[in-house]
Amino acid sequence: MDIEKIRKDFPILSRKIKGNDLIYFDNAATSQTPIQVINKISEYYSKYNSNIHRGVHFLSQEATSEYELVREKIKNHFNIAKKKEVIFTSGTTHGINLIASGYSNILQKGDEIIVSNLEHHSNIVPLQMLAEKTSSILKVIPMNLSGDLDLKAYKKLLNNKTKLVFVNHVSNSLGTINPIKEIIKEAHIHDAKVLIDGAQSAPHFKTDLIDLNADFYVTSAHKLCGPTGIGFLYGKEVLLNELPPYQGGGEMISEVTFEKTSYADLPHKFEAGTPNISGVIAFGAALDYLNGIGLKEIENYENELLKYATRKLKEVKGLRIFGEAKNKISVISFNIESIHPYDLGSILDKMGIAVRTGQHCAQPVMDFYQIPGTVRVSFSFYNTKKEIDFLILAINKAIKMLS
Amino acid sequence: MNSISKIQKELVEEFSFFEDWMQRYEHMIDLGKSLPLIKEKYKTDDNIIKGCQSKVWMHAELEETKLIFTADSDAIITKGIIAILIRVFSKQHPDEILNADTKFIDQIGLKEHLSPTRANGLVSMIKQIKMYALAYKTQIN
């Protein structure tokens, strides 16, 4: 991997922030966009901007085939059995809500839903809403100090009333890689369906959905070097067919009269209205870009960054890392003794370093550690050890200022 | 006695001496260290100002016709921001507080150099100070 060459693909990385070179360590919130993806958005609007699936004209056909080609690319990239099992959404949150909402017609009073203590709020709140609507019960897989889920406790939570299990592949606040293959296998023994939130995992390593045997899977393009406002939902065909449409509108119907409307087949049943066409097409370009580098190469390099930064950060006096699971991605959440994460984040910002501070939309994780929040640095394949060295310098300077 | 507008002018001048925002932050942190601290017994959830990413407690009490503010925060830069506000608004008559404008905040450049969440917190703090002034004004009358 030629990092210097890769960095040149990202125009934003040459920005100066308050006189300093931008150091972007907030990749878990959103990844940066390579010129190839930016150009693809521009190409769409300059060459074949038109509505898809219904036009007879040339532009519409061109846009439709580009759009559908991306469905194929996603199918191949994530190893999905059928193209129609790929539903375009506005992102991870949309996908979770679509499934949670669909099950509000299926769950019965007293049924059980399992989530984990490590979830992002977007994988908690829709299920609380579902539980409230259906009088079902929400149960939580506990975590331990290292930031791993307690699988023994999980197995005890499962029973024949368990209908759904919603778990993230990777924790956004700590970086823990959850053993989802085992989680899925255990759930299936009880005939429960599993949704995997792949927002934090898809950018960092290869996901094989046939091998994992997930029932549903959701992720967002903007974490994968793609644009915001686009993502996809994968669901097994038989399960998606059981669910009612999420939104009504054009595109999702086969016939409409005032007496009755029949719905279109998958995937269109869940894609009402004009979709984010440029977003989908640019998402395809982002997958091409990542595959051009190679996800295995990305994974190896990011692991190297993780190891290096963990070692360097641990040398900082009073620094405590939260979440030291054996299997984790390049995310490090930490605090420094008697310094508020928000103060540290503010000083780092003044030195051009973008980090995330606070609860990371995962308040239950912060409550578990009884802390108001953390500073989170998250690395991507375009980050460098040199940037990590500067981070350490900046942290030491901030400590001097703040103590 | 210093009027609100005089103190505001002093603050604007004080901050104009610094060349960059790093130094201004350092100054704010120093100011935070001299913040008149709220008594432990007032550090209750009722006295937390909502809308700040860090915790901020504020208390006000009347000394004759002047309002005295005390406060605290778990974040040190936030403490500096409250210290600036308290320097301006503490030991003032509620009427003066209610009539005061807050242009000095823009003149210092505080808002634009704070993160959006902190700027929101700053607005919440000023709102709270004015609320106290309004509440105590009726007491004086």
Coordinates of C-alpha atoms in Angstrom, one line a residue:
Chain A
M1 CA 0.0 0.0 0.0
D2 CA 1.4 3.4 -1.1
I3 CA -0.1 5.7 1.6
E4 CA 1.3 8.9 0.1
K5 CA -0.3 8.0 -3.2
I6 CA -3.6 7.1 -1.5
R7 CA -3.6 10.4 0.4
K8 CA -3.5 12.3 -2.8
D9 CA -6.8 10.8 -3.8
F10 CA -8.5 12.7 -0.9
P11 CA -8.6 16.4 -1.6
I12 CA -9.7 17.2 2.0
L13 CA -6.5 15.9 3.5
S14 CA -4.6 18.8 2.1
R15 CA -6.7 21.3 4.0
K16 CA -5.1 23.5 6.6
I17 CA -7.1 24.0 9.8
K18 CA -6.1 27.1 11.8
G19 CA -2.7 27.0 10.2
N20 CA -2.1 23.3 10.9
D21 CA -2.3 20.3 8.5
L22 CA -5.7 18.6 9.0
I23 CA -5.4 15.4 10.9
Y24 CA -8.6 13.5 10.5
F25 CA -9.1 11.0 13.3
D26 CA -12.9 10.9 13.3
N27 CA -13.3 8.2 10.7
A28 CA -15.8 6.2 12.8
A29 CA -18.2 9.2 12.5
T30 CA -17.7 9.5 8.8
S31 CA -14.9 8.6 6.3
Q32 CA -13.4 11.0 3.8
T33 CA -14.3 10.9 0.2
P34 CA -11.7 10.1 -2.6
I35 CA -11.7 12.1 -5.8
Q36 CA -12.9 9.0 -7.7
V37 CA -16.2 9.1 -5.8
I38 CA -16.5 12.9 -6.0
N39 CA -16.0 12.7 -9.8
K40 CA -18.7 10.0 -10.0
I41 CA -21.3 12.3 -8.4
S42 CA -20.3 15.0 -10.8
E43 CA -20.4 12.6 -13.8
Y44 CA -23.9 11.5 -12.9
Y45 CA -25.2 15.1 -12.8
S46 CA -23.2 16.1 -15.9
K47 CA -24.0 13.1 -18.1
Y48 CA -27.1 11.0 -17.2
N49 CA -29.1 12.7 -14.5
S50 CA -32.6 11.3 -14.9
N51 CA -35.2 9.3 -13.1
I52 CA -34.7 5.6 -13.1
H53 CA -36.8 2.5 -13.8
R54 CA -39.6 4.3 -15.6
G55 CA -38.3 6.3 -18.5
V56 CA -38.2 5.1 -22.0
H57 CA -35.5 7.5 -23.0
F58 CA -31.8 7.0 -23.3
L59 CA -30.7 8.9 -20.2
S60 CA -33.1 7.1 -17.9
Q61 CA -31.9 3.7 -19.2
E62 CA -28.3 4.7 -18.7
A63 CA -29.0 5.9 -15.1
T64 CA -31.0 2.8 -14.4
S65 CA -28.3 0.5 -15.5
E66 CA -25.6 2.4 -13.5
Y67 CA -27.9 2.2 -10.5
E68 CA -28.7 -1.5 -10.8
L69 CA -25.0 -2.2 -11.4
V70 CA -24.3 -1.0 -7.9
R71 CA -26.9 -3.4 -6.5
E72 CA -24.8 -6.1 -8.2
K73 CA -21.6 -4.7 -6.8
I74 CA -23.0 -4.8 -3.3
K75 CA -24.2 -8.3 -3.8
N76 CA -20.7 -9.4 -4.8
H77 CA -18.8 -7.3 -2.2
F78 CA -20.9 -8.6 0.8
N79 CA -21.5 -12.1 -0.7
I80 CA -25.2 -11.9 -0.8
A81 CA -27.2 -14.7 -2.4
K82 CA -29.7 -12.7 -4.5
K83 CA -29.6 -9.2 -6.0
K84 CA -33.2 -8.5 -4.9
E85 CA -32.2 -9.0 -1.3
V86 CA -30.3 -5.7 -1.5
I87 CA -32.6 -2.7 -0.6
F88 CA -31.2 0.8 -0.9
T89 CA -31.8 2.9 2.2
S90 CA -30.8 6.4 3.4
G91 CA -28.3 4.6 5.7
T92 CA -28.0 2.3 8.7
T93 CA -30.6 4.1 10.9
H94 CA -33.2 3.9 8.1
G95 CA -32.5 0.2 7.6
I96 CA -32.9 -0.6 11.3
N97 CA -36.1 1.4 11.5
L98 CA -37.5 -0.3 8.4
I99 CA -37.0 -3.8 10.0
A100 CA -38.2 -2.7 13.5
S101 CA -41.3 -1.1 12.0
G102 CA -42.0 -4.2 9.9
Y103 CA -42.0 -6.4 12.9
S104 CA -44.5 -4.3 14.7
N105 CA -47.1 -6.3 12.8
I106 CA -45.5 -9.6 13.6
L107 CA -44.4 -9.5 17.2
Q108 CA -46.9 -10.5 19.9
K109 CA -47.3 -9.4 23.5
G110 CA -44.7 -11.1 25.7
D111 CA -42.3 -11.7 22.8
E112 CA -38.7 -10.9 23.5
I113 CA -36.1 -8.7 21.6
I114 CA -32.4 -8.8 22.5
V115 CA -29.9 -5.9 22.0
S116 CA -26.5 -5.5 23.5
N117 CA -25.0 -3.0 25.9
L118 CA -22.6 -2.0 23.2
E119 CA -25.2 -0.6 20.8
H120 CA -25.3 2.8 19.2
H121 CA -28.6 4.7 20.1
S122 CA -29.8 4.0 16.6
N123 CA -29.8 0.3 17.4
I124 CA -31.7 0.8 20.7
V125 CA -34.3 3.4 20.3
P126 CA -36.2 1.8 17.3
L127 CA -36.4 -1.4 19.3
Q128 CA -37.7 0.4 22.4
M129 CA -40.4 1.9 20.1
L130 CA -41.1 -1.6 18.7
A131 CA -41.3 -3.1 22.2
E132 CA -43.7 -0.4 23.4
K133 CA -45.9 -0.8 20.4
T134 CA -46.2 -4.6 20.6
S135 CA -45.9 -5.0 24.4
S136 CA -42.8 -7.1 23.8
I137 CA -39.8 -7.2 26.2
L138 CA -36.4 -5.7 25.5
K139 CA -33.4 -7.6 27.0
V140 CA -29.8 -6.5 27.0
I141 CA -26.6 -8.6 26.5
P142 CA -24.3 -7.4 29.3
M143 CA -20.6 -6.4 28.6
N144 CA -17.5 -6.7 30.7
L145 CA -14.7 -4.3 31.6
S146 CA -12.6 -5.2 28.5
G147 CA -15.5 -4.1 26.3
D148 CA -16.5 -7.6 25.2
L149 CA -20.0 -9.0 25.3
D150 CA -20.8 -11.7 27.8
L151 CA -21.8 -14.6 25.6
K152 CA -22.7 -16.9 28.5
A153 CA -25.2 -14.3 29.6
Y154 CA -26.4 -14.0 26.0
K155 CA -27.1 -17.7 25.8
K156 CA -29.2 -17.5 29.0
L157 CA -31.2 -14.6 27.6
L158 CA -32.3 -16.7 24.6
N159 CA -35.5 -18.8 24.8
N160 CA -38.4 -19.7 22.6
K161 CA -40.0 -16.2 23.2
T162 CA -36.9 -14.5 21.6
K163 CA -38.0 -13.3 18.2
L164 CA -35.3 -10.7 17.3
V165 CA -31.6 -10.1 18.1
F166 CA -30.1 -6.7 17.0
V167 CA -26.4 -6.5 17.5
N168 CA -23.6 -4.4 15.9
H169 CA -20.7 -6.1 14.2
V170 CA -18.3 -3.6 15.7
S171 CA -19.0 -1.2 18.6
N172 CA -18.7 2.4 17.5
S173 CA -17.6 3.7 20.9
L174 CA -15.0 1.1 21.8
G175 CA -14.1 -0.7 18.5
T176 CA -14.9 -4.2 19.9
I177 CA -15.5 -6.8 17.1
N178 CA -18.4 -8.9 18.3
P179 CA -18.5 -12.6 17.6
I180 CA -21.6 -12.3 15.5
K181 CA -21.3 -15.6 13.8
E182 CA -21.7 -17.3 17.1
I183 CA -24.4 -14.8 18.2
I184 CA -26.4 -15.6 15.0
K185 CA -25.9 -19.4 15.4
E186 CA -27.2 -19.3 18.9
A187 CA -30.2 -17.2 18.0
H188 CA -31.1 -19.5 15.2
I189 CA -31.3 -22.5 17.6
H190 CA -34.3 -20.6 19.1
D191 CA -35.6 -19.5 15.6
A192 CA -34.9 -15.9 16.4
K193 CA -34.0 -13.5 13.6
V194 CA -30.8 -11.5 13.7
L195 CA -30.1 -8.0 12.4
I196 CA -26.4 -7.0 12.2
D197 CA -25.5 -3.4 12.3
G198 CA -22.4 -3.2 10.0
A199 CA -21.9 0.6 10.1
Q200 CA -18.5 0.3 11.9
S201 CA -17.3 -3.0 10.5
A202 CA -17.9 -2.8 6.7
P203 CA -15.1 -0.1 6.3
H204 CA -12.5 -2.2 8.0
F205 CA -12.7 -5.8 6.9
K206 CA -14.5 -8.1 4.5
T207 CA -18.0 -9.1 5.4
D208 CA -19.4 -12.4 4.0
L209 CA -23.2 -12.5 4.6
I210 CA -23.8 -16.0 3.3
D211 CA -21.1 -17.3 5.7
L212 CA -22.4 -15.3 8.6
N213 CA -25.9 -16.5 7.9
A214 CA -27.3 -13.1 9.1
D215 CA -31.0 -12.6 8.5
F216 CA -30.7 -8.8 8.1
Y217 CA -27.7 -6.6 7.7
V218 CA -27.5 -2.8 7.4
T219 CA -24.7 -0.3 6.7
S220 CA -24.0 3.2 5.4
A221 CA -22.0 4.3 2.4
H222 CA -20.5 7.4 4.2
K223 CA -18.5 5.2 6.5
L224 CA -17.1 3.5 3.3
C225 CA -15.7 6.5 1.5
G226 CA -19.0 7.0 -0.1
P227 CA -21.5 9.9 0.1
T228 CA -23.9 10.6 3.0
G229 CA -27.6 9.8 2.8
I230 CA -27.2 6.3 1.2
G231 CA -26.8 2.8 2.5
F232 CA -28.3 -0.6 2.1
L233 CA -30.3 -3.2 3.9
Y234 CA -29.8 -6.8 3.2
G235 CA -32.6 -9.2 4.2
K236 CA -33.2 -12.9 3.4
E237 CA -35.8 -13.0 0.6
V238 CA -38.3 -15.1 2.5
L239 CA -38.1 -12.7 5.5
L240 CA -38.4 -9.5 3.5
N241 CA -41.5 -11.0 1.8
E242 CA -43.1 -11.4 5.2
L243 CA -42.7 -7.8 6.1
P244 CA -45.2 -5.1 5.0
P245 CA -43.9 -2.1 2.9
Y246 CA -42.3 0.7 5.0
Q247 CA -43.4 3.6 2.9
G248 CA -46.0 4.0 0.2
G249 CA -45.4 5.8 -3.1
G250 CA -44.3 5.4 -6.6
E251 CA -41.9 2.6 -7.6
M252 CA -43.0 0.3 -4.8
I253 CA -46.3 -0.7 -6.5
S254 CA -47.3 -3.0 -9.3
E255 CA -50.9 -1.8 -9.7
V256 CA -52.9 1.0 -8.2
T257 CA -56.6 1.6 -8.3
F258 CA -58.6 3.4 -5.6
E259 CA -60.0 0.1 -4.5
K260 CA -56.8 -1.7 -4.0
T261 CA -53.1 -1.5 -4.6
S262 CA -50.8 -4.4 -5.1
Y263 CA -47.2 -4.0 -4.2
A264 CA -44.1 -4.5 -6.3
D265 CA -41.7 -7.4 -5.7
L266 CA -38.4 -7.1 -4.0
P267 CA -36.4 -5.0 -3.9
H268 CA -38.8 -2.3 -5.2
K269 CA -41.4 -2.9 -2.5
F270 CA -39.1 -1.2 0.0
E271 CA -37.8 1.6 -2.4
A272 CA -40.7 4.0 -2.6
G273 CA -40.2 7.3 -4.4
T274 CA -37.3 8.6 -6.4
P275 CA -34.2 7.2 -4.6
N276 CA -30.8 8.8 -4.0
I277 CA -29.6 7.9 -7.5
S278 CA -26.4 9.9 -7.5
G279 CA -25.7 8.5 -4.0
V280 CA -26.1 4.9 -5.1
I281 CA -23.9 5.4 -8.1
A282 CA -21.2 7.0 -6.0
F283 CA -21.5 4.3 -3.4
G284 CA -20.6 1.9 -6.2
A285 CA -17.5 4.0 -7.0
A286 CA -16.6 3.9 -3.3
L287 CA -16.7 0.1 -3.3
D288 CA -14.6 0.0 -6.4
Y289 CA -12.1 2.3 -4.8
L290 CA -11.8 0.2 -1.6
N291 CA -11.5 -3.0 -3.6
G292 CA -8.9 -1.4 -5.7
I293 CA -6.7 -1.0 -2.6
G294 CA -8.0 -4.3 -1.1
L295 CA -9.8 -4.8 2.1
K296 CA -7.3 -7.3 3.4
E297 CA -4.5 -4.7 2.9
I298 CA -6.6 -2.0 4.6
E299 CA -7.3 -4.3 7.5
N300 CA -3.6 -5.2 8.0
Y301 CA -2.5 -1.5 7.8
E302 CA -5.2 -0.3 10.1
N303 CA -4.3 -3.0 12.6
E304 CA -0.7 -1.7 12.5
L305 CA -1.9 1.9 13.2
L306 CA -4.1 0.6 16.1
K307 CA -1.1 -1.2 17.7
Y308 CA 1.2 1.7 17.2
A309 CA -1.3 4.3 18.6
T310 CA -2.3 2.0 21.5
R311 CA 1.3 1.7 22.6
K312 CA 2.1 5.4 22.2
L313 CA -1.1 6.5 24.0
K314 CA -0.3 4.1 26.9
E315 CA 2.9 6.0 27.4
V316 CA 1.0 9.2 28.2
K317 CA 0.7 9.6 32.0
G318 CA -2.7 9.2 33.4
L319 CA -4.3 8.0 30.2
R320 CA -6.8 5.2 30.4
I321 CA -8.1 3.3 27.3
F322 CA -11.7 2.1 27.5
G323 CA -12.3 -1.1 25.5
E324 CA -9.4 -3.3 25.1
A325 CA -11.0 -6.3 23.5
K326 CA -8.7 -8.8 21.9
N327 CA -10.6 -8.4 18.6
K328 CA -11.0 -4.7 17.8
I329 CA -10.8 -2.3 14.9
S330 CA -8.8 0.9 14.8
V331 CA -10.9 2.8 17.3
I332 CA -9.4 4.0 20.6
S333 CA -11.6 5.6 23.3
F334 CA -9.7 7.1 26.2
N335 CA -9.7 9.6 29.0
I336 CA -6.9 11.4 30.8
E337 CA -7.0 11.6 34.6
S338 CA -8.8 14.7 35.9
I339 CA -9.2 16.2 32.4
H340 CA -12.7 16.4 30.8
P341 CA -12.8 14.8 27.4
Y342 CA -14.5 17.9 26.0
D343 CA -11.6 20.1 27.1
L344 CA -9.0 17.8 25.5
G345 CA -11.0 17.6 22.3
S346 CA -11.3 21.4 22.1
I347 CA -7.5 21.9 22.4
L348 CA -6.8 19.1 19.9
D349 CA -9.2 20.9 17.5
K350 CA -7.2 24.1 17.8
M351 CA -4.2 22.1 16.6
G352 CA -6.0 20.8 13.6
I353 CA -6.8 17.3 14.9
A354 CA -10.4 16.1 14.5
V355 CA -11.5 13.7 17.2
R356 CA -14.9 12.9 18.6
T357 CA -15.7 13.6 22.3
G358 CA -18.7 12.8 24.4
Q359 CA -20.9 9.7 24.6
H360 CA -20.6 8.7 21.0
C361 CA -24.4 8.1 20.8
A362 CA -23.8 5.1 23.2
Q363 CA -24.8 6.4 26.6
P364 CA -25.2 2.8 28.0
V365 CA -21.5 2.2 27.4
M366 CA -20.5 5.4 29.2
D367 CA -22.9 4.5 32.0
F368 CA -21.2 1.1 32.3
Y369 CA -17.9 2.7 32.9
Q370 CA -19.5 5.5 34.9
I371 CA -17.8 8.3 32.9
P372 CA -19.3 11.4 31.2
G373 CA -17.7 10.5 27.9
T374 CA -14.4 9.8 26.2
V375 CA -12.1 11.2 23.6
R376 CA -12.3 8.8 20.6
V377 CA -9.7 8.6 17.9
S378 CA -10.6 6.4 14.9
F379 CA -8.1 5.6 12.1
S380 CA -8.6 4.9 8.5
F381 CA -6.2 3.5 5.9
Y382 CA -5.2 7.1 4.8
N383 CA -3.9 7.9 8.3
T384 CA -0.2 7.7 9.1
K385 CA 2.0 6.9 12.1
K386 CA 3.4 10.4 11.7
E387 CA -0.1 11.8 12.4
I388 CA -0.3 9.6 15.5
D389 CA 3.1 11.0 16.7
F390 CA 1.6 14.6 16.3
L391 CA -1.5 13.5 18.2
I392 CA 0.7 12.4 21.1
L393 CA 2.6 15.7 21.1
A394 CA -0.7 17.6 21.0
I395 CA -2.1 15.6 23.9
N396 CA 0.9 16.3 26.0
K397 CA 0.6 20.0 25.2
A398 CA -3.1 19.9 26.1
I399 CA -2.3 18.2 29.4
K400 CA 0.1 21.0 30.3
M401 CA -2.5 23.6 29.5
L402 CA -5.4 21.9 31.2
S403 CA -3.8 20.8 34.5
Chain B
M1 CA -18.5 50.0 41.2
N2 CA -18.0 48.7 37.7
S3 CA -20.8 48.9 35.3
I4 CA -21.6 45.9 33.1
S5 CA -20.6 47.8 29.9
K6 CA -17.2 48.8 31.5
I7 CA -16.4 45.3 32.4
Q8 CA -17.4 44.1 29.0
K9 CA -15.1 46.6 27.4
E10 CA -12.2 45.5 29.7
L11 CA -12.7 41.9 28.6
V12 CA -12.7 42.7 24.9
E13 CA -9.5 44.6 25.4
E14 CA -7.9 41.9 27.5
F15 CA -8.6 39.2 24.8
S16 CA -7.4 41.4 22.0
F17 CA -3.9 41.2 23.4
F18 CA -3.5 37.6 22.5
E19 CA -2.2 36.7 19.1
D20 CA -3.8 33.3 18.6
W21 CA -6.6 31.2 19.9
M22 CA -4.3 28.9 21.8
Q23 CA -3.3 31.8 24.0
R24 CA -6.9 32.9 24.4
Y25 CA -7.8 29.4 25.5
E26 CA -4.9 29.5 28.0
H27 CA -6.3 32.7 29.3
M28 CA -9.8 31.3 29.6
I29 CA -8.4 28.3 31.5
D30 CA -6.7 30.8 33.9
L31 CA -9.9 32.7 34.4
G32 CA -11.7 29.4 35.1
K33 CA -9.3 28.9 38.0
S34 CA -10.6 32.1 39.7
L35 CA -14.3 31.2 39.2
P36 CA -16.3 31.9 42.4
L37 CA -17.2 28.4 43.2
I38 CA -20.7 27.3 44.0
K39 CA -21.2 25.8 47.5
E40 CA -21.4 22.0 47.4
K41 CA -25.0 22.0 48.8
Y42 CA -26.1 23.9 45.7
K43 CA -24.5 21.4 43.3
T44 CA -27.8 19.7 42.7
D45 CA -29.4 18.4 39.5
D46 CA -31.9 21.4 39.7
N47 CA -29.0 23.8 39.4
I48 CA -27.5 22.1 36.3
I49 CA -27.8 24.2 33.2
K50 CA -29.2 22.1 30.3
G51 CA -27.7 22.3 26.9
C52 CA -24.1 21.9 27.8
Q53 CA -22.0 18.9 26.8
S54 CA -20.1 19.2 30.1
K55 CA -21.9 19.7 33.4
V56 CA -22.5 23.3 34.6
W57 CA -24.0 24.2 37.9
M58 CA -25.0 27.8 38.7
H59 CA -26.5 29.5 41.7
A60 CA -27.6 33.0 42.4
E61 CA -28.4 34.9 45.6
L62 CA -29.3 38.4 46.5
E63 CA -27.0 40.6 48.5
E64 CA -29.1 43.7 49.2
T65 CA -30.0 44.8 45.7
K66 CA -27.2 42.9 43.8
L67 CA -27.1 39.4 42.4
I68 CA -24.2 37.2 43.3
F69 CA -23.5 34.3 41.0
T70 CA -21.5 31.2 41.9
A71 CA -20.9 28.3 39.6
D72 CA -18.8 25.2 38.7
S73 CA -18.2 22.8 35.8
D74 CA -16.5 19.5 35.4
A75 CA -14.7 20.9 32.3
I76 CA -12.1 23.5 32.7
I77 CA -12.6 25.5 29.5
T78 CA -16.3 25.6 30.4
K79 CA -15.3 27.0 33.8
G80 CA -13.4 29.7 32.0
I81 CA -16.5 30.6 30.0
I82 CA -18.6 30.9 33.1
A83 CA -15.9 32.9 34.8
I84 CA -16.1 35.5 32.0
L85 CA -19.9 35.6 32.3
I86 CA -19.8 35.9 36.1
R87 CA -17.2 38.7 35.9
V88 CA -19.7 40.6 33.8
F89 CA -23.0 39.8 35.5
S90 CA -22.2 39.1 39.1
K91 CA -22.6 41.9 41.7
Q92 CA -25.0 43.7 39.5
H93 CA -28.6 44.9 39.9
P94 CA -31.1 42.6 38.3
D95 CA -32.3 45.5 36.1
E96 CA -28.8 46.1 34.8
I97 CA -28.5 42.4 34.0
L98 CA -31.8 42.3 32.2
N99 CA -30.9 45.4 30.2
A100 CA -27.4 44.4 29.3
D101 CA -26.6 43.4 25.7
T102 CA -24.2 40.6 25.0
K103 CA -22.3 41.9 22.0
F104 CA -19.0 41.6 23.9
I105 CA -19.2 37.8 23.3
D106 CA -19.0 38.3 19.5
Q107 CA -16.4 41.0 20.0
I108 CA -14.2 38.6 21.9
G109 CA -14.9 36.1 19.2
L110 CA -16.0 33.6 21.8
K111 CA -18.8 32.0 19.9
E112 CA -17.0 31.5 16.6
H113 CA -14.1 29.8 18.3
L114 CA -16.1 27.5 20.4
S115 CA -17.5 24.3 19.1
P116 CA -21.3 24.5 18.2
T117 CA -22.2 22.5 21.3
R118 CA -20.2 24.8 23.5
A119 CA -21.7 27.9 21.8
N120 CA -25.1 26.5 22.6
G121 CA -24.1 26.0 26.2
L122 CA -22.9 29.6 26.3
V123 CA -26.3 30.8 25.1
S124 CA -28.0 28.6 27.8
M125 CA -25.8 30.1 30.5
I126 CA -26.7 33.7 29.5
K127 CA -30.4 32.7 29.4
Q128 CA -30.1 31.2 32.9
I129 CA -28.4 34.4 34.2
K130 CA -31.2 36.5 32.8
M131 CA -33.8 34.2 34.2
Y132 CA -32.3 34.6 37.7
A133 CA -32.3 38.4 37.2
L134 CA -35.9 38.3 36.3
A135 CA -36.9 36.1 39.2
Y136 CA -35.0 38.3 41.8
K137 CA -36.2 41.5 40.3
T138 CA -39.7 40.8 41.4
Q139 CA -38.3 39.9 44.9
I140 CA -36.7 43.3 45.2
N141 CA -39.8 45.1 44.1

